[in-house]
Short mmCIF file of C-alpha atoms and ligand atoms in Angstrom, two decimals:
data_model
loop_
_atom_site.label_atom_id
_atom_site.label_comp_id
_atom_site.label_asym_id
_atom_site.label_seq_id
_atom_site.Cartn_x
_atom_site.Cartn_y
_atom_site.Cartn_z
CA MET A 1 56.70 196.07 -183.61
CA PRO A 2 53.78 194.81 -185.77
CA ASN A 3 51.98 191.64 -184.83
CA MET A 4 53.34 189.14 -187.40
CA SER A 5 50.71 186.43 -186.83
CA LEU A 6 49.76 184.90 -190.20
CA LYS A 7 46.14 184.55 -189.16
CA LYS A 8 43.46 187.18 -188.54
CA ASN A 9 41.87 187.27 -185.14
CA GLU A 10 38.78 185.06 -185.26
CA MET A 11 35.38 186.71 -185.22
CA PRO A 12 33.35 185.24 -182.33
CA THR A 13 29.94 183.99 -183.47
CA GLN A 14 26.77 182.62 -181.89
CA ASP A 15 26.67 178.81 -181.73
CA PRO A 16 25.09 177.55 -185.01
CA HIS A 17 22.60 175.25 -183.19
CA ILE A 18 21.31 178.14 -181.11
CA ARG A 19 21.41 180.87 -183.73
CA SER A 20 19.48 178.87 -186.36
CA GLY A 21 16.51 179.31 -184.03
CA ASN A 22 16.83 183.04 -183.40
CA TYR A 23 17.20 186.31 -185.32
CA ALA A 24 19.97 187.83 -183.17
CA GLU A 25 23.20 188.79 -184.90
CA VAL A 26 25.40 185.83 -185.85
CA ALA A 27 28.80 187.57 -185.67
CA LEU A 28 29.46 189.11 -182.28
CA GLY A 29 32.29 191.57 -183.00
CA TYR A 30 35.81 192.07 -181.63
CA THR A 31 36.61 193.09 -178.08
CA GLU A 32 38.86 196.17 -177.65
CA ALA A 33 41.85 193.89 -176.99
CA ALA A 34 41.20 191.75 -180.10
CA ALA A 35 40.76 194.88 -182.24
CA ILE A 36 44.03 196.43 -181.05
CA ASP A 37 45.84 193.13 -181.55
CA GLU A 38 44.45 192.77 -185.08
CA ALA A 39 45.21 196.42 -185.93
CA GLN A 40 48.83 195.75 -184.95
CA ARG A 41 49.05 193.29 -187.88
CA CYS A 42 48.91 196.28 -190.29
CA LEU A 43 52.29 197.30 -191.73
CA ASN A 44 51.12 200.85 -192.48
CA CYS A 45 52.33 200.47 -196.08
CA LYS A 46 53.39 203.75 -197.70
CA ASN A 47 51.68 202.96 -201.05
CA MET A 48 48.45 201.85 -199.31
CA PRO A 49 47.44 199.01 -201.70
CA CYS A 50 44.35 198.24 -199.62
CA VAL A 51 42.88 201.71 -200.36
CA SER A 52 42.89 200.98 -204.11
CA GLY A 53 40.47 198.13 -203.37
CA CYS A 54 37.99 200.35 -201.53
CA PRO A 55 35.29 201.88 -203.77
CA VAL A 56 34.92 204.85 -201.36
CA CYS A 57 38.68 205.24 -200.74
CA ILE A 58 38.73 205.05 -196.93
CA ASN A 59 42.21 205.88 -195.58
CA ILE A 60 42.57 202.33 -194.27
CA PRO A 61 46.13 202.37 -192.84
CA HIS A 62 45.40 205.62 -191.01
CA PHE A 63 42.21 204.36 -189.35
CA ILE A 64 43.91 201.07 -188.46
CA GLN A 65 46.86 202.96 -186.96
CA LYS A 66 44.48 204.93 -184.74
CA THR A 67 42.79 201.67 -183.72
CA ALA A 68 46.16 200.13 -182.83
CA GLU A 69 46.80 203.16 -180.59
CA GLY A 70 43.43 202.67 -178.88
CA ASP A 71 42.11 205.98 -180.32
CA PHE A 72 38.83 204.49 -181.55
CA GLU A 73 37.02 207.82 -181.92
CA GLY A 74 39.94 209.11 -184.02
CA ALA A 75 39.67 205.97 -186.17
CA TYR A 76 35.91 206.60 -186.58
CA ARG A 77 36.52 210.18 -187.74
CA ILE A 78 38.92 208.95 -190.43
CA ILE A 79 36.48 206.33 -191.73
CA THR A 80 33.57 208.77 -191.82
CA GLU A 81 35.54 211.26 -193.92
CA SER A 82 34.85 208.76 -196.74
CA SER A 83 31.97 206.54 -195.63
CA SER A 84 28.61 207.48 -194.16
CA LEU A 85 27.63 203.88 -193.30
CA PRO A 86 30.65 202.29 -191.54
CA ALA A 87 28.73 199.96 -189.19
CA VAL A 88 26.84 198.63 -192.23
CA CYS A 89 29.90 198.20 -194.47
CA GLY A 90 31.91 196.59 -191.69
CA ARG A 91 29.23 193.89 -191.62
CA VAL A 92 28.13 193.25 -195.19
CA CYS A 93 30.86 194.45 -197.60
CA PRO A 94 32.67 191.69 -199.51
CA GLN A 95 36.07 192.85 -198.15
CA GLU A 96 37.66 189.58 -199.26
CA SER A 97 37.31 190.68 -202.90
CA GLN A 98 37.98 194.38 -202.21
CA CYS A 99 40.37 196.04 -199.71
CA GLU A 100 41.48 192.79 -198.08
CA SER A 101 42.26 191.21 -201.48
CA LYS A 102 44.96 193.91 -201.95
CA CYS A 103 46.45 193.72 -198.45
CA VAL A 104 50.16 192.76 -198.49
CA ARG A 105 49.69 190.64 -195.38
CA GLY A 106 47.55 188.39 -197.57
CA ILE A 107 50.60 187.34 -199.63
CA LYS A 108 52.03 185.08 -196.92
CA GLY A 109 49.04 184.54 -194.68
CA GLU A 110 45.65 186.11 -194.08
CA PRO A 111 45.11 189.79 -194.86
CA VAL A 112 44.46 192.26 -192.05
CA ALA A 113 40.78 191.93 -191.02
CA ILE A 114 39.92 195.41 -192.32
CA GLY A 115 36.16 194.82 -192.35
CA ARG A 116 36.05 193.48 -188.81
CA LEU A 117 38.08 196.49 -187.63
CA GLU A 118 35.76 198.89 -189.44
CA ARG A 119 32.79 197.23 -187.74
CA PHE A 120 34.50 197.38 -184.35
CA VAL A 121 35.31 201.10 -184.71
CA ALA A 122 31.77 202.01 -185.84
CA ASP A 123 30.16 199.97 -183.05
CA TRP A 124 32.53 201.50 -180.48
CA HIS A 125 31.52 204.98 -181.64
CA ASN A 126 27.81 204.12 -181.55
CA GLU A 127 28.14 202.75 -178.03
CA HIS A 128 30.38 205.42 -176.52
CA SER A 129 30.08 208.69 -178.37
CA THR A 130 27.62 211.30 -177.26
CA GLU A 131 28.82 213.92 -179.78
CA ALA A 132 26.02 214.88 -182.18
CA PRO A 133 27.16 215.57 -185.76
CA VAL A 134 27.28 219.29 -186.51
CA LYS A 135 24.77 220.44 -189.12
CA PRO A 136 26.70 222.40 -191.78
CA GLU A 137 25.65 225.94 -192.72
CA SER A 138 23.10 225.94 -195.55
CA ASN A 139 24.26 226.99 -199.04
CA GLY A 140 20.62 227.60 -200.06
CA HIS A 141 20.44 224.95 -202.80
CA LYS A 142 17.91 222.11 -202.84
CA VAL A 143 18.57 218.59 -204.10
CA ALA A 144 16.14 215.63 -204.21
CA VAL A 145 17.21 212.02 -203.80
CA VAL A 146 14.93 209.19 -204.93
CA GLY A 147 15.41 206.05 -202.84
CA SER A 148 16.96 205.63 -199.40
CA GLY A 149 19.27 202.67 -200.05
CA PRO A 150 23.03 202.95 -199.64
CA SER A 151 23.47 204.95 -202.89
CA GLY A 152 20.78 207.50 -202.00
CA LEU A 153 21.87 207.82 -198.37
CA THR A 154 25.52 208.30 -199.35
CA CYS A 155 24.67 210.91 -201.97
CA ALA A 156 22.38 212.68 -199.48
CA GLY A 157 25.03 212.61 -196.72
CA ASP A 158 27.82 213.94 -198.91
CA LEU A 159 25.63 216.77 -200.24
CA ALA A 160 24.35 217.65 -196.75
CA LYS A 161 27.96 217.91 -195.54
CA LYS A 162 28.52 220.50 -198.29
CA GLY A 163 25.54 222.53 -197.05
CA TYR A 164 22.85 221.38 -199.50
CA ASP A 165 19.23 221.15 -198.41
CA VAL A 166 18.58 217.47 -199.25
CA THR A 167 15.25 215.64 -199.24
CA VAL A 168 15.18 211.86 -199.73
CA PHE A 169 11.94 210.46 -201.18
CA GLU A 170 11.42 206.79 -200.26
CA ALA A 171 8.63 204.58 -201.61
CA LEU A 172 8.44 202.30 -198.55
CA HIS A 173 7.37 203.33 -195.05
CA THR A 174 10.89 202.84 -193.66
CA ALA A 175 14.20 204.23 -194.96
CA GLY A 176 17.24 202.06 -195.71
CA GLY A 177 16.49 200.19 -198.98
CA VAL A 178 17.78 196.62 -199.09
CA LEU A 179 19.55 197.25 -195.76
CA VAL A 180 16.15 197.17 -194.06
CA TYR A 181 13.91 195.11 -196.33
CA GLY A 182 16.39 192.56 -197.71
CA ILE A 183 19.40 191.78 -195.51
CA PRO A 184 18.17 189.89 -192.44
CA GLU A 185 18.42 191.08 -188.85
CA PHE A 186 20.89 188.28 -187.97
CA ARG A 187 23.43 189.71 -190.46
CA LEU A 188 22.63 193.39 -190.11
CA PRO A 189 20.57 194.49 -187.09
CA LYS A 190 18.06 197.14 -188.13
CA GLU A 191 18.93 199.28 -185.11
CA ILE A 192 22.33 199.83 -186.74
CA VAL A 193 20.81 201.03 -190.00
CA LYS A 194 18.45 203.27 -188.02
CA LYS A 195 21.35 204.79 -186.11
CA GLU A 196 23.27 205.53 -189.32
CA ILE A 197 20.13 207.17 -190.77
CA GLU A 198 19.70 209.24 -187.57
CA THR A 199 23.27 210.52 -188.08
CA LEU A 200 22.32 211.68 -191.59
CA LYS A 201 19.17 213.36 -190.27
CA ALA A 202 21.29 215.19 -187.71
CA LEU A 203 23.29 216.55 -190.67
CA GLY A 204 20.02 218.03 -191.94
CA VAL A 205 18.91 215.36 -194.45
CA LYS A 206 15.09 215.18 -194.62
CA ILE A 207 13.50 211.80 -195.34
CA GLU A 208 9.97 211.54 -196.74
CA THR A 209 8.65 207.99 -196.70
CA ASN A 210 5.62 206.54 -198.56
CA MET A 211 6.61 208.68 -201.56
CA VAL A 212 6.66 206.62 -204.75
CA ILE A 213 8.35 208.85 -207.29
CA GLY A 214 6.71 208.27 -210.66
CA LYS A 215 3.31 207.93 -208.90
CA VAL A 216 2.94 210.57 -206.17
CA LEU A 217 5.33 213.02 -207.86
CA SER A 218 7.37 212.70 -211.04
CA ILE A 219 11.05 213.60 -211.48
CA ASP A 220 9.91 216.59 -213.60
CA GLU A 221 7.63 217.77 -210.81
CA LEU A 222 10.55 217.60 -208.37
CA LEU A 223 12.63 219.74 -210.74
CA ASP A 224 9.70 222.18 -211.14
CA ASP A 225 9.36 222.29 -207.34
CA GLY A 226 12.73 224.00 -206.90
CA PHE A 227 15.03 221.00 -206.58
CA GLU A 228 18.04 221.98 -208.72
CA ALA A 229 19.16 218.39 -209.22
CA VAL A 230 17.74 214.90 -208.62
CA PHE A 231 19.69 211.75 -207.78
CA VAL A 232 17.92 208.49 -208.63
CA GLY A 233 19.01 205.61 -206.40
CA SER A 234 15.91 203.48 -206.80
CA GLY A 235 17.72 200.13 -206.77
CA ALA A 236 16.85 196.91 -208.58
CA GLY A 237 13.91 195.48 -206.68
CA LEU A 238 12.01 193.77 -209.49
CA PRO A 239 12.33 189.98 -209.05
CA ARG A 240 13.03 187.61 -211.92
CA PHE A 241 11.42 184.20 -212.29
CA MET A 242 12.54 181.18 -214.32
CA GLY A 243 9.40 180.86 -216.44
CA ILE A 244 8.99 177.17 -215.52
CA PRO A 245 5.62 175.44 -214.93
CA GLY A 246 4.26 175.78 -211.40
CA GLU A 247 5.75 179.20 -210.50
CA ASN A 248 2.23 180.51 -209.80
CA LEU A 249 1.39 177.85 -207.21
CA CYS A 250 0.63 178.78 -203.59
CA GLY A 251 3.89 178.51 -201.68
CA VAL A 252 6.16 180.03 -204.34
CA TYR A 253 7.79 183.32 -203.35
CA SER A 254 10.37 185.59 -204.91
CA ALA A 255 13.26 186.01 -202.45
CA ASN A 256 12.46 189.74 -202.32
CA GLU A 257 8.88 189.14 -201.21
CA PHE A 258 9.87 186.44 -198.71
CA LEU A 259 12.63 188.59 -197.18
CA THR A 260 10.52 191.77 -197.14
CA ARG A 261 7.76 189.96 -195.23
CA ILE A 262 10.31 188.78 -192.69
CA ASN A 263 12.66 191.77 -192.36
CA LEU A 264 10.50 194.80 -192.98
CA MET A 265 7.13 193.46 -191.85
CA LYS A 266 8.50 191.17 -189.08
CA ALA A 267 6.27 188.30 -190.23
CA TYR A 268 8.28 185.90 -188.04
CA LYS A 269 6.76 187.48 -184.92
CA ASN A 270 3.52 185.97 -183.66
CA ASP A 271 1.82 189.39 -183.43
CA SER A 272 2.80 190.52 -186.96
CA ALA A 273 -0.08 191.57 -189.23
CA THR A 274 1.85 190.18 -192.22
CA PRO A 275 1.41 186.45 -192.81
CA ILE A 276 4.12 184.06 -193.97
CA LEU A 277 4.13 180.36 -194.76
CA HIS A 278 5.84 178.30 -192.05
CA ALA A 279 6.92 175.54 -194.42
CA LYS A 280 8.45 172.21 -193.44
CA ASN A 281 10.61 171.64 -196.51
CA VAL A 282 11.88 174.58 -198.55
CA ALA A 283 13.82 174.84 -201.82
CA VAL A 284 15.65 178.10 -202.49
CA VAL A 285 16.66 178.42 -206.13
CA GLY A 286 19.91 180.40 -206.63
CA GLY A 287 23.37 180.65 -205.11
CA GLY A 288 23.97 184.32 -204.22
CA ASN A 289 23.86 186.23 -200.92
CA VAL A 290 20.12 186.70 -201.37
CA ALA A 291 19.59 182.93 -201.67
CA MET A 292 21.68 182.30 -198.52
CA ASP A 293 19.64 184.93 -196.63
CA ALA A 294 16.34 183.41 -197.76
CA ALA A 295 17.47 179.88 -196.85
CA ARG A 296 18.69 180.92 -193.40
CA CYS A 297 15.43 182.81 -192.76
CA ALA A 298 13.39 179.76 -193.81
CA LYS A 299 15.36 177.69 -191.29
CA ARG A 300 14.67 180.24 -188.57
CA LEU A 301 10.96 180.10 -189.42
CA GLY A 302 11.10 176.43 -188.39
CA ALA A 303 11.68 174.49 -191.64
CA GLU A 304 13.15 171.02 -191.09
CA ASN A 305 14.91 170.81 -194.45
CA VAL A 306 16.07 173.79 -196.47
CA TYR A 307 17.73 173.11 -199.83
CA ILE A 308 19.84 175.49 -201.89
CA VAL A 309 19.22 174.42 -205.49
CA TYR A 310 21.99 175.81 -207.69
CA ARG A 311 22.83 174.87 -211.26
CA ARG A 312 26.61 175.30 -210.99
CA GLY A 313 29.17 173.91 -208.50
CA GLU A 314 30.48 175.03 -205.11
CA SER A 315 33.33 177.15 -206.52
CA GLU A 316 30.89 179.07 -208.74
CA LEU A 317 28.54 180.03 -205.89
CA PRO A 318 28.29 183.85 -206.12
CA ALA A 319 27.55 184.28 -202.37
CA ARG A 320 30.33 185.38 -200.02
CA ALA A 321 32.32 182.38 -198.74
CA GLU A 322 31.53 183.41 -195.15
CA GLU A 323 27.77 183.34 -195.83
CA VAL A 324 28.00 179.90 -197.45
CA GLU A 325 29.95 178.62 -194.44
CA HIS A 326 27.44 180.08 -192.00
CA ALA A 327 24.55 178.58 -193.99
CA LYS A 328 26.20 175.13 -193.92
CA GLU A 329 26.87 175.40 -190.18
CA GLU A 330 23.16 176.11 -189.72
CA GLY A 331 22.21 172.92 -191.55
CA ILE A 332 21.23 174.27 -194.98
CA ILE A 333 21.49 171.43 -197.54
CA PHE A 334 23.30 172.31 -200.79
CA ARG A 335 21.96 170.57 -203.92
CA LEU A 336 24.61 171.81 -206.34
CA LEU A 337 24.75 171.10 -210.10
CA THR A 338 20.97 170.88 -209.92
CA ASN A 339 18.41 172.88 -211.92
CA PRO A 340 14.63 173.06 -211.44
CA LYS A 341 12.44 171.95 -214.36
CA GLN A 342 9.00 172.43 -212.82
CA ILE A 343 7.18 172.89 -209.52
CA LEU A 344 4.55 170.24 -208.86
CA PRO A 345 1.20 170.88 -207.12
CA ASP A 346 -0.84 168.93 -204.59
CA ASP A 347 -4.63 168.59 -205.08
CA ASN A 348 -5.24 172.08 -203.62
CA GLY A 349 -2.84 174.04 -205.81
CA ASN A 350 -0.12 174.23 -203.16
CA VAL A 351 3.52 173.33 -203.79
CA ALA A 352 4.13 169.59 -203.28
CA ALA A 353 7.55 169.04 -204.88
CA ILE A 354 10.16 170.52 -207.18
CA GLU A 355 11.35 168.48 -210.14
CA CYS A 356 15.02 169.03 -210.90
CA VAL A 357 17.62 167.77 -213.32
CA GLU A 358 21.32 167.12 -212.66
CA MET A 359 23.80 169.36 -214.41
CA GLY A 360 27.37 169.01 -215.64
CA LEU A 361 29.78 171.87 -216.39
CA GLY A 362 31.01 172.68 -219.90
CA GLU A 363 33.33 175.39 -221.25
CA PRO A 364 33.31 178.89 -219.66
CA ASP A 365 30.51 181.16 -220.96
CA GLU A 366 30.48 184.96 -221.42
CA SER A 367 30.38 185.39 -217.59
CA GLY A 368 33.71 183.51 -217.37
CA ARG A 369 32.07 180.70 -215.38
CA ARG A 370 31.71 177.17 -216.73
CA ARG A 371 28.43 176.71 -218.57
CA PRO A 372 25.95 174.36 -216.86
CA ILE A 373 24.68 171.57 -219.14
CA GLU A 374 21.69 169.34 -218.40
CA ILE A 375 22.40 165.62 -217.96
CA GLU A 376 19.69 163.94 -219.98
CA GLY A 377 17.38 161.57 -218.13
CA SER A 378 18.65 162.61 -214.66
CA GLU A 379 15.37 164.17 -213.51
CA PHE A 380 14.45 163.70 -209.85
CA LYS A 381 12.03 165.20 -207.31
CA ILE A 382 12.54 166.88 -203.97
CA ASP A 383 9.43 166.99 -201.75
CA VAL A 384 8.95 170.60 -200.63
CA ASP A 385 6.00 172.75 -199.59
CA CYS A 386 7.67 176.07 -200.39
CA VAL A 387 9.91 177.33 -203.23
CA ILE A 388 11.78 180.64 -203.06
CA MET A 389 13.08 182.00 -206.35
CA SER A 390 16.35 183.88 -205.92
CA ILE A 391 17.76 184.16 -209.41
CA GLY A 392 18.25 187.93 -209.61
CA THR A 393 16.40 191.22 -209.88
CA SER A 394 16.18 194.15 -212.32
CA PRO A 395 15.44 197.86 -211.87
CA ASN A 396 11.76 198.70 -211.47
CA PRO A 397 10.53 200.34 -214.75
CA LEU A 398 8.41 203.05 -213.02
CA ILE A 399 10.95 205.91 -213.11
CA LYS A 400 11.90 205.12 -216.70
CA SER A 401 8.27 205.05 -217.86
CA THR A 402 7.41 208.36 -216.16
CA THR A 403 10.53 210.40 -217.02
CA GLU A 404 10.63 211.55 -220.61
CA GLY A 405 14.07 211.45 -222.22
CA LEU A 406 15.62 209.21 -219.54
CA GLU A 407 17.69 206.69 -221.48
CA CYS A 408 17.90 203.13 -220.17
CA THR A 409 19.46 199.86 -221.28
CA LYS A 410 17.37 196.99 -222.68
CA TRP A 411 17.19 195.38 -219.21
CA GLY A 412 16.09 198.64 -217.60
CA GLY A 413 19.34 200.04 -216.12
CA ILE A 414 19.52 203.85 -216.22
CA ILE A 415 22.35 204.97 -218.53
CA THR A 416 24.79 207.48 -216.99
CA ASP A 417 28.22 208.92 -217.72
CA GLU A 418 31.14 208.35 -215.33
CA GLY A 419 29.95 211.14 -213.06
CA GLY A 420 26.46 209.66 -212.73
CA LEU A 421 24.76 212.13 -215.13
CA THR A 422 21.81 210.62 -217.04
CA SER A 423 20.51 211.71 -220.44
CA ARG A 424 18.43 214.37 -218.63
CA GLU A 425 20.05 217.62 -217.46
CA GLY A 426 20.20 217.83 -213.67
CA VAL A 427 19.18 214.18 -213.23
CA TYR A 428 21.84 211.83 -211.85
CA ALA A 429 21.64 208.14 -210.98
CA GLY A 430 23.69 205.42 -209.34
CA GLY A 431 23.72 202.10 -207.50
CA ASP A 432 21.70 199.06 -208.54
CA ALA A 433 19.34 201.25 -210.65
CA VAL A 434 22.31 201.75 -212.99
CA THR A 435 24.41 198.59 -212.62
CA GLY A 436 21.72 196.02 -211.80
CA ALA A 437 21.99 194.09 -208.53
CA ALA A 438 25.51 194.65 -207.13
CA THR A 439 26.90 195.51 -203.68
CA VAL A 440 26.38 198.02 -200.89
CA ILE A 441 29.82 199.56 -201.27
CA LEU A 442 29.53 199.95 -205.06
CA ALA A 443 26.17 201.67 -204.55
CA MET A 444 27.77 203.95 -201.96
CA GLY A 445 30.68 204.68 -204.31
CA ALA A 446 28.19 205.67 -207.03
CA GLY A 447 26.30 207.91 -204.58
CA LYS A 448 29.56 209.65 -203.69
CA VAL A 449 30.59 210.24 -207.31
CA ALA A 450 27.12 211.63 -208.12
CA ALA A 451 27.18 213.95 -205.07
CA SER A 452 30.44 215.43 -206.28
CA SER A 453 29.06 215.85 -209.86
CA ILE A 454 25.86 217.47 -208.54
CA ASP A 455 27.93 219.90 -206.46
CA GLU A 456 29.97 220.88 -209.56
CA TYR A 457 26.80 221.18 -211.68
CA ILE A 458 24.99 223.45 -209.24
CA LYS A 459 28.07 225.60 -208.60
CA ASN A 460 28.65 226.11 -212.35
CA LYS A 461 24.97 226.82 -213.01
CA ASN A 462 24.77 229.63 -210.48
C1 FAD B 1 18.78 189.95 -199.57
C2 FAD B 1 19.95 190.74 -200.06
C3 FAD B 1 21.18 190.54 -199.47
C4 FAD B 1 22.27 191.27 -199.89
N1 FAD B 1 23.47 191.09 -199.26
C5 FAD B 1 24.52 191.87 -199.57
C6 FAD B 1 25.75 191.78 -198.87
O1 FAD B 1 25.91 190.96 -197.98
N2 FAD B 1 26.75 192.62 -199.20
C7 FAD B 1 26.60 193.55 -200.18
O2 FAD B 1 27.52 194.33 -200.40
N3 FAD B 1 25.45 193.66 -200.89
C8 FAD B 1 24.42 192.84 -200.60
N4 FAD B 1 23.24 192.94 -201.31
C9 FAD B 1 23.16 193.92 -202.41
C10 FAD B 1 22.99 195.35 -201.88
O3 FAD B 1 22.11 195.37 -200.80
C11 FAD B 1 22.55 196.29 -202.99
O4 FAD B 1 23.50 196.22 -204.03
C12 FAD B 1 22.43 197.72 -202.50
O5 FAD B 1 21.50 197.83 -201.44
C13 FAD B 1 22.01 198.65 -203.63
O6 FAD B 1 21.82 199.93 -203.11
P1 FAD B 1 20.90 201.00 -203.87
O7 FAD B 1 20.98 202.25 -203.06
O8 FAD B 1 21.29 201.08 -205.29
O9 FAD B 1 19.45 200.39 -203.87
P2 FAD B 1 18.43 199.74 -202.72
O10 FAD B 1 19.20 199.35 -201.54
O11 FAD B 1 17.70 198.75 -203.50
O12 FAD B 1 17.55 200.98 -202.38
C14 FAD B 1 16.66 201.53 -203.32
C15 FAD B 1 15.55 202.23 -202.57
O13 FAD B 1 14.78 202.98 -203.50
C16 FAD B 1 13.41 202.83 -203.20
N5 FAD B 1 12.65 203.10 -204.42
C17 FAD B 1 12.54 202.32 -205.52
N6 FAD B 1 11.76 202.92 -206.44
C18 FAD B 1 11.37 204.10 -205.90
C19 FAD B 1 10.54 205.15 -206.35
N7 FAD B 1 9.95 205.11 -207.55
N8 FAD B 1 10.33 206.23 -205.53
C20 FAD B 1 10.92 206.28 -204.29
N9 FAD B 1 11.71 205.29 -203.82
C21 FAD B 1 11.94 204.22 -204.62
C22 FAD B 1 13.29 201.40 -202.72
O14 FAD B 1 12.11 201.22 -201.93
C23 FAD B 1 14.56 201.27 -201.90
O15 FAD B 1 14.36 201.66 -200.56
C24 FAD B 1 22.13 192.20 -200.94
C25 FAD B 1 20.89 192.38 -201.57
C26 FAD B 1 19.81 191.66 -201.14
C27 FAD B 1 18.47 191.85 -201.82
S1 SF4 B 2 47.82 196.71 -197.34
FE1 SF4 B 2 47.32 195.64 -195.39
S2 SF4 B 2 49.15 195.91 -194.19
FE2 SF4 B 2 49.33 197.41 -195.83
S3 SF4 B 2 48.41 199.30 -195.03
FE3 SF4 B 2 46.75 198.19 -196.02
S4 SF4 B 2 45.81 196.97 -194.37
FE4 SF4 B 2 47.84 197.62 -193.62
#
């Protein structure tokens, strides 16, 4: 008999007052008993609506069934037929707008907690399994992957499973893309990313770090070097600014720089060689996941007041509802319907305040969200000593400018067909480099599609 409770099993979390002073993971994960109980809420629907909401098509009812039976390793095997980063996805994927949004249990109550179960199964495997992945027999073909974010790692993993000799070239000194330099430790412990990367290495994937493609080697040089195809998963790491006065003052960061200092360079540790401003009052401009991460990091660095400054209202916040709730619990102050006009200096050129204006909401714009409109004469100041700009990113232009014939959109996204093929033969692309800033699972989906196209391309060529 299924468990007909209308509510999902709660995810235990660290107490907000304690966690806002540490970097340990906020969500603590299900116990075996809670996972089995939650898995028993699944009705094992024949038409599997939840799978249609998963960009990598995990056989969700099957893995949940195995979990309900207590066969956690069996559940892990089913997930990893489709996903190479289950412990990551179980933590950061927006399941509420994907698989869980299609779950029939969501019609009269809460959907099955698919993401929490995925996380549980992956963590159980990582804790208990001693089985090393088996390296497939080589098929003798070489493929290069540029970038080690979720799109590159997924593409590399899928090709390695088919026997390809895959080398990932990563610009930074550590592999993982945004998973290591952007998403903070308290949402996604770096040990977990490392473990998932170790699994890929055990499949034979080689990872070369400190390799900026477009500088050290070009895409054409990779092709001349015997790589039969190249996948570009270089992400969208170029920060945008508002273009308002004061953005060059000391104490203004892009969210990417601020988070990279903290996550990748561990600037929050006393012995870190990378400095970071320990500000007292911080304004984070933006309302997405990145803004929530920056605000929560600023709080953990010791700020007394951290403001989210966002020009639309609560219901338009693009961040996941869970992240907004966690940020509020940790004492982040939301200044909604508020837009910055300028950042004001003190006598030494440091940030002293941010001048904002109140906003109202008009008719929906092309994004479908109501257009923010300035309320004349409503300017006011918030005293801050640090401003973090988190209003979006674009693809870095380096690959485009060094690869002849690679067609890109006006904003720098690489243009591909449905299979990930670019305007250059043998060169494929996917993830944020193509779509602009999106999600981990969409990047993984794109890496998967491209791996399958590359396989077809190389087979047909030979
Ligand atoms: C702070 C933050 C929080 C986020 N939170 C979430 C979340 O909760 N859930 C979610 O689903 N998504 C989230 N996202 C978005 C998600 O992380 C991205 O959509 C995803 O990582 C994109 O994957 P990717 O493989 O396309 O690129 P990235 O993860 O950006 O990886 C690209 C990699 O390519 C490397 N690279 C770039 N140029 C070169 C070059 N020329 N040569 C070699 N290497 C190069 C980069 O160093 C990087 O390692 C978040 C993003 C940020 C910044
Ligand atoms: S839709 Fe929900 S109940 Fe049905 S199989 Fe998927 S997870 Fe289970």
